[in-house]
Amino acid sequence: MKCSNFLYFFFLFTLVVNGQENGQEPAIPIYKDSTRSVETRTNDLIERMSLAEKIAQLSHIHSHQIYSGQHLDKVKLKNVAGNKSYACVEGFTLTGTNASRAMNTIQKYMVEETRLGIPILTVTESLHGSVHDGSTIFPQSIAMGSTFNPGLAYDMATIVSKELKAQGMNQTLSPGLDVVRDLRWGRVEESFGEDPYLVGKMGAAQVRGYLDNGISPMIKPYGPGGAPLGGLNLASVESGERAVREIYLKPYEMVVKSTDVMAVMTSYNSWNKIPNSSSEFLLTDILREEWGFDGYVYSDWGAVAMLHDFQRTAKSYADAAKQALIAGNDVEASSTCYQELEELVRKDNLDESYINRAVKRVLRTKFKMGLFENPYTDTTDYQRKVHTSEAVELSRKIADESIVLLKNDGLLPLAIDDLTSIAVIGPNADQVQFGDYTWSRNNRDGVTPLDGMKNLLKDNVQIHYAKGSDLITDNRTGFKEAVEAAKKSDVSVIFVGSASASLARDYSNATSGEGYDLSSLELTGVQEEMIKEIYKIGKPVIVVLVTGKPFAIPWLKKHIPSIVVQWYGGERGGDAIAEMLFGKTNPSAKLPFSFPQSVGHLPVYYNHLPTDKGYYNQPGSPSKPGRDYVFSSPDPAWSFGHGLSYTSFEYLNVKFSDTILNPSDTLDIEIRIHNSGTKKGKEVVQLYVRDLVSSVVTPVKELKAFDKPSIQAADTATVILKLPISELALYNLKMKKVVEPGKFEIQIGSASDNIHLKKNITIIDKNQYAKDLNEIIEKQKEKEKNKTVSQKSIVITGEIRDVQATPVTNANIQAVRMGKRVKVDKNGEYAIKAFTDDTLIFSAPGYEEKIVEVNEQININIRLNYKHN
């Protein structure tokens, strides 16, 4: 039997080889031969394709073209596809069960009933779980970001991959890697945060989770998009190239360079007046030539047509198609501009090589995914693979780790034994809020906070529920019922916040999500008024923001003793928040976005430039006007990385080498942390870096590493954070990415504004090190040799002003050797006795200290700079 098998395969091999040598078609087409290289197979297939077949590989089949309601219409499919296979197909509105039936049927048609049998990419959305009905609903991306736990991001992608494959999918239009800088934008909830490093780490973890489990992720929406003008969706972004590279593109660079991601989606908007979907600089120069990306680029839905209809850089749809294709946009979704490509080629208005280039990228992706060998997914036993107990448990775990305790004046955690009754109030108390890009807004598909309270408290504590208000209108008729519920309860927990649409299903009354932007960041409707009415009663109040974005809540911060943020917490969010409030779980999440005092305080991100939060450091208030903002400070209400716990942590010490000679090294930073409280807890240890002197202005600090150890009460843990010195690079005056020699401050803290440990490192240019050291030694020797001490005294006079020539009337002057101290007069003038070679120190509250050598000068006028962080 073994001999006959050998002879059979030898015979087939001989036929193939002989066919090739004789110039005949081999028995197996080269592109179907899995032993050949991807490039060989791709090139062979392209040579066999007609122009129409190539353009089909750059086109998308959409739901409205081939489905009748929830079911695939095979006649429509045949009319649309004919004898050609396409790039992609979707069915976002299908239930999971119907998707599992439809997708393999579509794939079978493409593989078995088209001329070349090219498999199709079956795509869907899974920002926080598959969008098909019946799938597990996980916490939204903003919640995942607040966990500061990439392991959870990987685990979620692993579980979601299993559900997607059961639904017949092989590609997902996720994750989102926007770094969001304008909180008015509705898509804040789709982001992991305001910091590029955090977004990159969480995004890379999800990408690996998908790839390791047979799903091709598509990172999106590529291009600077997270700071749209006015916070309006699709609005343009205006910024310099340095900011684009260091902030908005950094997560994409991290993912492309550290994973095998094969698909990128463009963003709708334009940057510096060039649409991202037709930007050769973004799609070719940076993405492909600099980073080495060799997958395919997919337009956001309708983005190619927008070049004509919206941005108006194209005079026609044909012109839009040509602009996008040449720039490097390979596949068009949800518009039909690429149908004009065939005519452009035939009229010699477009070189076919651009089409071949794009087709090659799509086919290369399909070959690398193994679709030609394994085009179908296993959809058997669907009910056993989707919404499993394992999936629901993970959704709950992410919910537990994503709740942020913003403020706590000792009211939390609540104790069941201390309560007889509790008021559960607010528009989000008895309503699930899953966030955009999910399939449901129905309470039957999740656990509301009210349900969570009932599940936990059972009959031990009486619950008084009142809605109080809605999220939208100024209707106050529910206030009375809410106040009555609060009056007859020991404590009130008020659930307010926002609501988001569900993808392609229900868009009613949304205040967050794609296309739902806010001109103000105050709580919508009359939610805050309702809180104030309940607060007037004088009983304890807890406010829980169930939300997809930060709100400006200065009154709440001042008056409410305990404030909690639950970013959209998935289907088990109600159980998670109830158990957190009663201390069954210890909150460990940190803010992925800073909270502003008002919309007028935007932008409010933590990693601002040193010049961007005021100059005078004299913040004012309504009763005491100041400078910078006359009636406020420019500070955030709560800063990035902030989040409290039911236990306490002490940062004991940090150890690392303080001089690095090789910029290619990685610095190991050892931090010891002690849990000084009474509960086991998780602490997010955050490492920030500040470049102390640089050729261009750099941020006051930037997140460069983090970890989240779990520490038992009274225990001490050692955390090792790794800092690649390459992370200290900047784009210099010539726009070259370099690590500049000099001093960097390493900051270790529990939040961006709560730094516990600091220590400097010095990056040294090895080529200059020996020379500089010798020069320093020689200069020191010369200085010591010529040093003399004068005993002659003089009187020095002068005036002290700030940089705007205003007298500094509270300054002090010290003559170090003489030991004299004086103050300036009301005009900022002074006179002091000193030695001729003395040293004077000039200081004043709020100003930087200045040290001046006398050198026999009898008049020294000084300009003091304002002190800045």
Short mmCIF file of N, CA, C and O in Angstrom, two decimals, residues 798-802 805-813 823-824 827-830 841-844 847 860-864:
data_model
loop_
_atom_site.label_atom_id
_atom_site.label_comp_id
_atom_site.label_asym_id
_atom_site.label_seq_id
_atom_site.Cartn_x
_atom_site.Cartn_y
_atom_site.Cartn_z
N GLY A 798 20.29 97.04 42.46
CA GLY A 798 19.65 96.59 41.23
C GLY A 798 18.14 96.50 41.40
O GLY A 798 17.59 96.89 42.44
N GLU A 799 17.50 95.99 40.39
CA GLU A 799 16.05 95.80 40.43
C GLU A 799 15.72 94.41 39.89
O GLU A 799 16.46 93.83 39.10
N ILE A 800 14.57 93.90 40.36
CA ILE A 800 14.13 92.56 39.95
C ILE A 800 12.76 92.69 39.29
O ILE A 800 11.83 93.24 39.89
N ARG A 801 12.67 92.22 38.10
CA ARG A 801 11.41 92.25 37.35
C ARG A 801 11.16 90.88 36.72
O ARG A 801 12.06 90.05 36.61
N ASP A 802 9.90 90.66 36.31
CA ASP A 802 9.62 89.43 35.58
C ASP A 802 9.91 89.65 34.10
O ASP A 802 10.37 90.73 33.70
N ALA A 805 8.65 92.71 32.43
CA ALA A 805 9.11 93.97 33.01
C ALA A 805 8.27 94.45 34.18
O ALA A 805 8.37 95.61 34.58
N THR A 806 7.48 93.59 34.78
CA THR A 806 6.70 93.94 35.96
C THR A 806 7.57 93.73 37.20
O THR A 806 8.20 92.67 37.35
N PRO A 807 7.66 94.74 38.12
CA PRO A 807 8.48 94.56 39.32
C PRO A 807 8.02 93.36 40.14
O PRO A 807 6.81 93.13 40.33
N VAL A 808 8.99 92.57 40.61
CA VAL A 808 8.70 91.46 41.51
C VAL A 808 8.89 91.98 42.94
O VAL A 808 10.01 92.22 43.39
N THR A 809 7.78 92.18 43.63
CA THR A 809 7.84 92.89 44.91
C THR A 809 7.97 91.97 46.12
O THR A 809 7.98 92.45 47.26
N ASN A 810 8.06 90.69 45.91
CA ASN A 810 8.20 89.75 47.04
C ASN A 810 9.47 88.92 46.94
O ASN A 810 9.54 87.79 47.42
N ALA A 811 10.51 89.49 46.28
CA ALA A 811 11.74 88.74 46.05
C ALA A 811 12.70 88.86 47.24
O ALA A 811 12.69 89.84 47.99
N ASN A 812 13.54 87.84 47.37
CA ASN A 812 14.61 87.81 48.37
C ASN A 812 15.95 87.71 47.68
O ASN A 812 16.07 87.05 46.63
N ILE A 813 16.97 88.34 48.27
CA ILE A 813 18.32 88.28 47.73
C ILE A 813 19.25 87.81 48.84
O ILE A 813 19.20 88.33 49.97
N LYS A 823 15.36 92.00 51.31
CA LYS A 823 14.16 91.91 50.48
C LYS A 823 14.09 93.13 49.58
O LYS A 823 14.65 94.18 49.90
N VAL A 824 13.42 92.99 48.46
CA VAL A 824 13.23 94.14 47.57
C VAL A 824 12.20 95.08 48.18
O VAL A 824 11.40 94.70 49.05
N ASN A 827 9.13 98.75 44.79
CA ASN A 827 9.43 98.94 43.37
C ASN A 827 10.27 97.81 42.79
O ASN A 827 10.71 97.88 41.64
N GLY A 828 10.53 96.77 43.60
CA GLY A 828 11.35 95.67 43.14
C GLY A 828 12.83 95.97 43.17
O GLY A 828 13.63 95.25 42.57
N GLU A 829 13.24 97.04 43.92
CA GLU A 829 14.64 97.42 43.97
C GLU A 829 15.28 96.92 45.26
O GLU A 829 14.60 96.70 46.26
N TYR A 830 16.62 96.76 45.23
CA TYR A 830 17.32 96.23 46.39
C TYR A 830 18.72 96.83 46.49
O TYR A 830 19.26 97.39 45.52
N ILE A 841 21.91 84.86 45.32
CA ILE A 841 20.77 83.99 44.99
C ILE A 841 19.51 84.84 45.04
O ILE A 841 19.19 85.44 46.07
N PHE A 842 18.78 84.89 43.93
CA PHE A 842 17.53 85.65 43.82
C PHE A 842 16.37 84.66 43.79
O PHE A 842 16.35 83.73 42.98
N SER A 843 15.38 84.88 44.66
CA SER A 843 14.25 83.95 44.72
C SER A 843 12.97 84.70 45.07
O SER A 843 13.01 85.77 45.70
N ALA A 844 11.85 84.12 44.65
CA ALA A 844 10.54 84.68 44.96
C ALA A 844 9.51 83.58 44.77
O ALA A 844 9.66 82.73 43.88
N TYR A 847 8.42 81.80 41.28
CA TYR A 847 9.41 82.08 40.26
C TYR A 847 10.57 81.10 40.38
O TYR A 847 10.83 80.54 41.46
N ILE A 860 23.41 94.91 39.52
CA ILE A 860 22.93 93.65 38.90
C ILE A 860 21.40 93.69 38.83
O ILE A 860 20.72 93.65 39.86
N ASN A 861 20.88 93.83 37.62
CA ASN A 861 19.43 93.79 37.39
C ASN A 861 19.04 92.38 36.94
O ASN A 861 19.72 91.77 36.13
N ILE A 862 17.94 91.92 37.47
CA ILE A 862 17.56 90.51 37.29
C ILE A 862 16.17 90.40 36.68
O ILE A 862 15.26 91.18 36.99
N ARG A 863 16.01 89.42 35.78
CA ARG A 863 14.70 89.01 35.26
C ARG A 863 14.42 87.60 35.77
O ARG A 863 15.20 86.68 35.52
N LEU A 864 13.35 87.43 36.51
CA LEU A 864 12.97 86.11 37.03
C LEU A 864 11.91 85.49 36.14
O LEU A 864 10.94 86.17 35.75
#
